[in-house]
Tab-separated table of C-alpha atoms in Angstrom:
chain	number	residue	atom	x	y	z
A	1	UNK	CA	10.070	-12.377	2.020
A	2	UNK	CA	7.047	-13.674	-0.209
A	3	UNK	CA	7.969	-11.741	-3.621
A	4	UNK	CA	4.473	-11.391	-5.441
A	5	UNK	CA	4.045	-10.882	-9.393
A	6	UNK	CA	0.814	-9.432	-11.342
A	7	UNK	CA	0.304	-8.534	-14.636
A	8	UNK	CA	1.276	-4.999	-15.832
A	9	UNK	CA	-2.442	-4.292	-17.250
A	10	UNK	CA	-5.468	-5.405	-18.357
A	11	UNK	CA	-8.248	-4.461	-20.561
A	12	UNK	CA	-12.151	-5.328	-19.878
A	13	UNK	CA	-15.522	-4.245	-21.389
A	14	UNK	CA	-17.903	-2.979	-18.703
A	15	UNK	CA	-20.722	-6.003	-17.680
A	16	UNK	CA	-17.598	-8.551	-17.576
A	17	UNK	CA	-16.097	-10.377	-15.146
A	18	UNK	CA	-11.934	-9.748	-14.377
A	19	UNK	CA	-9.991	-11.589	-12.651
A	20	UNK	CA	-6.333	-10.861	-11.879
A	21	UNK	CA	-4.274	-13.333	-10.894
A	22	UNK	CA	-1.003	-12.528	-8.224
A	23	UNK	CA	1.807	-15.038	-8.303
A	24	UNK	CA	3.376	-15.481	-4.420
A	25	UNK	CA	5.287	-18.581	-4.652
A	26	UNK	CA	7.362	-18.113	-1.522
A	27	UNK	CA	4.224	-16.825	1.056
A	28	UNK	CA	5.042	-18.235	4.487
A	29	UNK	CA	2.647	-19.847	6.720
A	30	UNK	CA	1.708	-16.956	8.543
A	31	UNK	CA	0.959	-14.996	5.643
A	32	UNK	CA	-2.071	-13.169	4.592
A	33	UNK	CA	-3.047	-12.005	0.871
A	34	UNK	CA	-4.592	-8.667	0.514
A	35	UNK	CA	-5.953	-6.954	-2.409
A	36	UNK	CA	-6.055	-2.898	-2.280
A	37	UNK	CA	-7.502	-0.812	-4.908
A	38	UNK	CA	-5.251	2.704	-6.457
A	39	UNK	CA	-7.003	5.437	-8.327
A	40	UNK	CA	-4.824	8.311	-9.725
A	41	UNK	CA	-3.657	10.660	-7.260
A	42	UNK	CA	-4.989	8.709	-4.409
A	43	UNK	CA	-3.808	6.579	-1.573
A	44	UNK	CA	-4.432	2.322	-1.951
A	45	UNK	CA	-7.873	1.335	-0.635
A	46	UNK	CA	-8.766	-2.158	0.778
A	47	UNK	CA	-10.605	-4.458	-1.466
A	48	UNK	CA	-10.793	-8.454	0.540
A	49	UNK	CA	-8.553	-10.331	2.514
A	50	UNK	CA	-7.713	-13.871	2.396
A	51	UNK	CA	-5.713	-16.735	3.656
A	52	UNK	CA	-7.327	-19.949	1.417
A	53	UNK	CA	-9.982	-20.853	-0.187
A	54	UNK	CA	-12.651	-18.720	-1.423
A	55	UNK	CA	-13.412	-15.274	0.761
A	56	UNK	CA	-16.311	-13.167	-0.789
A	57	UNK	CA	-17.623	-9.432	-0.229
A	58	UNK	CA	-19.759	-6.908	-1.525
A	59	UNK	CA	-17.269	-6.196	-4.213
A	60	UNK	CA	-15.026	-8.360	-4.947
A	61	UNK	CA	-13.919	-12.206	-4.658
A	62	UNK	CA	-10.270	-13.982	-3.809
A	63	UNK	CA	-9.826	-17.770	-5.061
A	64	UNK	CA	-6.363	-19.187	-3.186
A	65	UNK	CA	-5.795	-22.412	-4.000
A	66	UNK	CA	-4.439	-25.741	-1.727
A	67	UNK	CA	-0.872	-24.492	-1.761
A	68	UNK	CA	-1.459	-21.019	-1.317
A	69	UNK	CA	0.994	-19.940	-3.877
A	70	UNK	CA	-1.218	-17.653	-6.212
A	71	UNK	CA	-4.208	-16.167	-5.973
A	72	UNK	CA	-6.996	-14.391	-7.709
A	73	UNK	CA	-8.942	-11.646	-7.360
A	74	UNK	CA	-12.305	-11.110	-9.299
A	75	UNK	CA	-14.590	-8.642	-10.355
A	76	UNK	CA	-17.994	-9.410	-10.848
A	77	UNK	CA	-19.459	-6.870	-13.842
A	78	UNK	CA	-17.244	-4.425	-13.543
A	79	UNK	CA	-17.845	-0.514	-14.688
A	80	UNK	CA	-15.775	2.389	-15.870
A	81	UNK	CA	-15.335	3.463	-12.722
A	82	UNK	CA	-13.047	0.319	-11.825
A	83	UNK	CA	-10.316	1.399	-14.060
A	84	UNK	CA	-8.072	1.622	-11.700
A	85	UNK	CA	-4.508	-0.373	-10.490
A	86	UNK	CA	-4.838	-3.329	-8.523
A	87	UNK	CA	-2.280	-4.158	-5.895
A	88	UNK	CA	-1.693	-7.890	-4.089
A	89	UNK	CA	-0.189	-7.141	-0.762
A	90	UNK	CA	0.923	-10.979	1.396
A	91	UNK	CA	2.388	-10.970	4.578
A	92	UNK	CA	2.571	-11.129	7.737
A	93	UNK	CA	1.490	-7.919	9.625
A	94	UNK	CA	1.999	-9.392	13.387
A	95	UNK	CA	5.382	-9.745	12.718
A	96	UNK	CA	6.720	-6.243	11.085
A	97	UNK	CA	5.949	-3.872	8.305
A	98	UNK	CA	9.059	-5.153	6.574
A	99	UNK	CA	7.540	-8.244	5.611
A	100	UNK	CA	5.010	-6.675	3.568
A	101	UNK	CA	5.461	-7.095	0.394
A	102	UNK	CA	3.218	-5.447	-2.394
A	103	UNK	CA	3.004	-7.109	-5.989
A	104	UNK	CA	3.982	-4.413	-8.771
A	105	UNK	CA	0.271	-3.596	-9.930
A	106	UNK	CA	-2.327	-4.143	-12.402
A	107	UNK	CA	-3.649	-1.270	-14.239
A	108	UNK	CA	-6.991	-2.382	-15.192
A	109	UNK	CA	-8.969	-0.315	-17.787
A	110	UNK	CA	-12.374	-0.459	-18.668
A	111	UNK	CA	-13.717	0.948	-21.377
A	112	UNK	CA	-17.474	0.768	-22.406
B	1	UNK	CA	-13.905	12.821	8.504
B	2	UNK	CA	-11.113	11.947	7.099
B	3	UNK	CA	-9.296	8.869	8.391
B	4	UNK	CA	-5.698	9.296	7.655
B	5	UNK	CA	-4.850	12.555	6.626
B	6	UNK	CA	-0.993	13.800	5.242
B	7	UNK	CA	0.087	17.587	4.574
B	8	UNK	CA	1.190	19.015	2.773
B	9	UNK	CA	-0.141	17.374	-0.241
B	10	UNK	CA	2.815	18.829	-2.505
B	11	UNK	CA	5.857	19.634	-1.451
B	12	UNK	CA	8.756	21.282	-4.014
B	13	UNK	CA	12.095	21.684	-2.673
B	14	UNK	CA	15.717	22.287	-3.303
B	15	UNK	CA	18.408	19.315	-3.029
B	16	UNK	CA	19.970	19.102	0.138
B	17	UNK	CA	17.256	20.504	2.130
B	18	UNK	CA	15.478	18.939	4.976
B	19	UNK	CA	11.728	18.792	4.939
B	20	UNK	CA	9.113	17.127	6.730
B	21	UNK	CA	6.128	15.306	6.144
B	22	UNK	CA	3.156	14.818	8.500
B	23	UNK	CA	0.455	11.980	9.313
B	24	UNK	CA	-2.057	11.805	11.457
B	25	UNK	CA	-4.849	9.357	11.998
B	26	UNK	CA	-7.917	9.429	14.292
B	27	UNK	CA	-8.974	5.248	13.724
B	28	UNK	CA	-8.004	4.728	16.815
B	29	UNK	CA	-5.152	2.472	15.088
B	30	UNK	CA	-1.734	1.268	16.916
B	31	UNK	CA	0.261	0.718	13.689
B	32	UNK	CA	1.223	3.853	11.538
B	33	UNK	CA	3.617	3.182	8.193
B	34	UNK	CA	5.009	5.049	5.515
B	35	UNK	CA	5.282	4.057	1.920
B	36	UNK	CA	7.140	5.678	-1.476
B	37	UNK	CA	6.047	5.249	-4.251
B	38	UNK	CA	7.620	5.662	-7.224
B	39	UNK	CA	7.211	6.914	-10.629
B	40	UNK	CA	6.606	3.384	-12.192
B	41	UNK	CA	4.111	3.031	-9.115
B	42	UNK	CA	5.517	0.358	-7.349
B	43	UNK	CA	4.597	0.566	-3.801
B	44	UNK	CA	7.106	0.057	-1.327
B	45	UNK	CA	7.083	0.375	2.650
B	46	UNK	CA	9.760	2.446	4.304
B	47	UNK	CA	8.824	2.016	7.956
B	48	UNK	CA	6.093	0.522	10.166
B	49	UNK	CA	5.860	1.809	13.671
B	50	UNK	CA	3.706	1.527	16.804
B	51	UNK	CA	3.706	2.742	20.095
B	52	UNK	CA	6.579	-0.137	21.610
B	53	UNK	CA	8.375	-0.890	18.065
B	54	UNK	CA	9.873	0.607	15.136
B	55	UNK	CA	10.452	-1.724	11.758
B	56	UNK	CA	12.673	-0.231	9.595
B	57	UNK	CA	13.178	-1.320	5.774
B	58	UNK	CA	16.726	-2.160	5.507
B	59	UNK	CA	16.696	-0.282	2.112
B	60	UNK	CA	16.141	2.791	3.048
B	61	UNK	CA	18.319	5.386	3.818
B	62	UNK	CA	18.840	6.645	7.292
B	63	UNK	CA	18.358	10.146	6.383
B	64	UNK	CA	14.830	9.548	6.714
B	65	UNK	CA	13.419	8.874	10.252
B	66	UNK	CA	9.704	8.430	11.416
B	67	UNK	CA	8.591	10.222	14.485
B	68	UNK	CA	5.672	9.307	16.374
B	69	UNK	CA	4.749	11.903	19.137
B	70	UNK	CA	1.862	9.481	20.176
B	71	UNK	CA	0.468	7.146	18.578
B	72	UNK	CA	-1.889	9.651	16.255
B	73	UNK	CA	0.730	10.740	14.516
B	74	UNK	CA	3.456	9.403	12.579
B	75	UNK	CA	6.288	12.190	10.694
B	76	UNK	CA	8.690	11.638	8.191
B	77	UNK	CA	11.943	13.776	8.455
B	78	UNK	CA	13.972	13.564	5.521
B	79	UNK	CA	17.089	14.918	5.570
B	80	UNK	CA	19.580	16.256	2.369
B	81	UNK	CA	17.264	15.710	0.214
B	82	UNK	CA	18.516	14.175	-3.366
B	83	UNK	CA	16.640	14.281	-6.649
B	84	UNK	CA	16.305	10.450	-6.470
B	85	UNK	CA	13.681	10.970	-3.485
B	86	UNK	CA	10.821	12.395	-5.504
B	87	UNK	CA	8.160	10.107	-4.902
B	88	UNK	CA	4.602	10.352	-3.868
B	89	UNK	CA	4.741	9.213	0.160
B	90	UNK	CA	1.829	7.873	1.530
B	91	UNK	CA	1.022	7.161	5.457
B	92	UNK	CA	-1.289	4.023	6.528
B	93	UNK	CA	-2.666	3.041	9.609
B	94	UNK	CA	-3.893	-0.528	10.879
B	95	UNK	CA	-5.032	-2.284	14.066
B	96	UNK	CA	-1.757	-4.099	15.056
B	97	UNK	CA	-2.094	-7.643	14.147
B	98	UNK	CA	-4.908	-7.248	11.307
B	99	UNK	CA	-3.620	-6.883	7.748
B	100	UNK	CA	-6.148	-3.758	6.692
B	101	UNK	CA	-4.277	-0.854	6.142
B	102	UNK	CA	-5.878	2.475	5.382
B	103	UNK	CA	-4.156	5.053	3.304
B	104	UNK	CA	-3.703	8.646	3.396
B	105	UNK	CA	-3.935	11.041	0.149
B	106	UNK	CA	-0.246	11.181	-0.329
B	107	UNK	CA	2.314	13.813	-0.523
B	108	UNK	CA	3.901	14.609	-3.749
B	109	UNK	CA	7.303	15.082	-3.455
B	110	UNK	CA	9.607	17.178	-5.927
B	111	UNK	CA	13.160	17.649	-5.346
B	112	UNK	CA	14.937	20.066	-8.004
């Protein structure tokens, strides 16, 4: 079971670039990394997907290095509106929900 | 149209009393789950089920039970309550075998 760890918070300016770092030292082979997105009193939303390298979207990007055993997920410029708490989700979702593991959260807050 | 919808989306009750939650989502999804979450917002999955398997966190206790009349829906029974289950519950969907999950609103749970 690949435990994950994040930092508790962070603090940004709006224009700058975050990036939030999940530890996963024991993520097995089969396992993907999965960044979701929480804003109060809503459910977790999808951000990017990963399993190495460097995976890029309209929103965000995911750095995984060689050995798979952190990764990081980055904001380009963020805004107010990104204040939110960041989640790193690995595992493996062929073989059972209760492999999924999510990391404890970032609470990211931007100010201006 | 929403994609994964819960109701109620509060629920106050009495210990000891059994209650229900329902899920439904019209993605087209095979793989419904349900998470807690708690106060200190740490995400955690109770259950992941689809139409030929149910997964079953090993922590939780068996006085709450999914039930999937097809594979739309996916309720949570909870039985004798206790004040130590008020938590915000959240249902997700996914295409079995992809990692993207997508989240309902959540039900806030109260038990007094």
């Amino acid at each position: 079971l690949a435990k994950t760890t994040q930092p508790i918070s962070m603090d940004s300016y709006e224009g700058q670039e975050v990036n939030i770092t999940c530890s996963h030292n024991n993520i097995a082979t089969n396992d993907y990394i999965t960044w979701y997105q929480q804003f109060p009193s809503q459910g977790p939303r999808f951000i990017i997907q990963g399993y190495k390298t460097k995976v890029t979207n309209e929103v965000a990007s995911l750095f995984i290095p060689a050995d798979r055993k952190s990764s990081t997920l980055s904001l380009p410029r963020v805004s107010l509106s990104d204040t939110a708490v960041y989640y790193c989700l690995v595992g493996d979702m062929g073989g059972g929900g209760n492999k999924l593991t999510f990391g404890t959260g970032t609470q990211l807050k931007v100010e201006l | 149209d929403t994609a994964v919808s819960q109701t109620p989306k509060y629920l106050v009750t009495q210990m000891g009393n059994d209650k229900s939650i329902k899920c439904e989502q019209n993605l087209g999804h095979d793989t419904m789950y349900w998470y807690k979450q708690d106060s200190k917002k740490f995400l955690k999955i109770m259950f992941s089920y689809n139409n030929k398997e149910l997964i079953i966190n090993e922590t939780v206790p068996n006085r709450f039970s999914p039930k999937s009349p097809d594979k739309a829906h996916l309720n949570l029974h909870i039985n004798s309550l206790e004040l130590g289950d008020s938590a915000v519950y959240f249902c997700a969907s996914s295409q079995f075998q992809t990692d993207t999950q997508y989240f309902g609103p959540g039900t806030r749970l109260t038990v007094l």
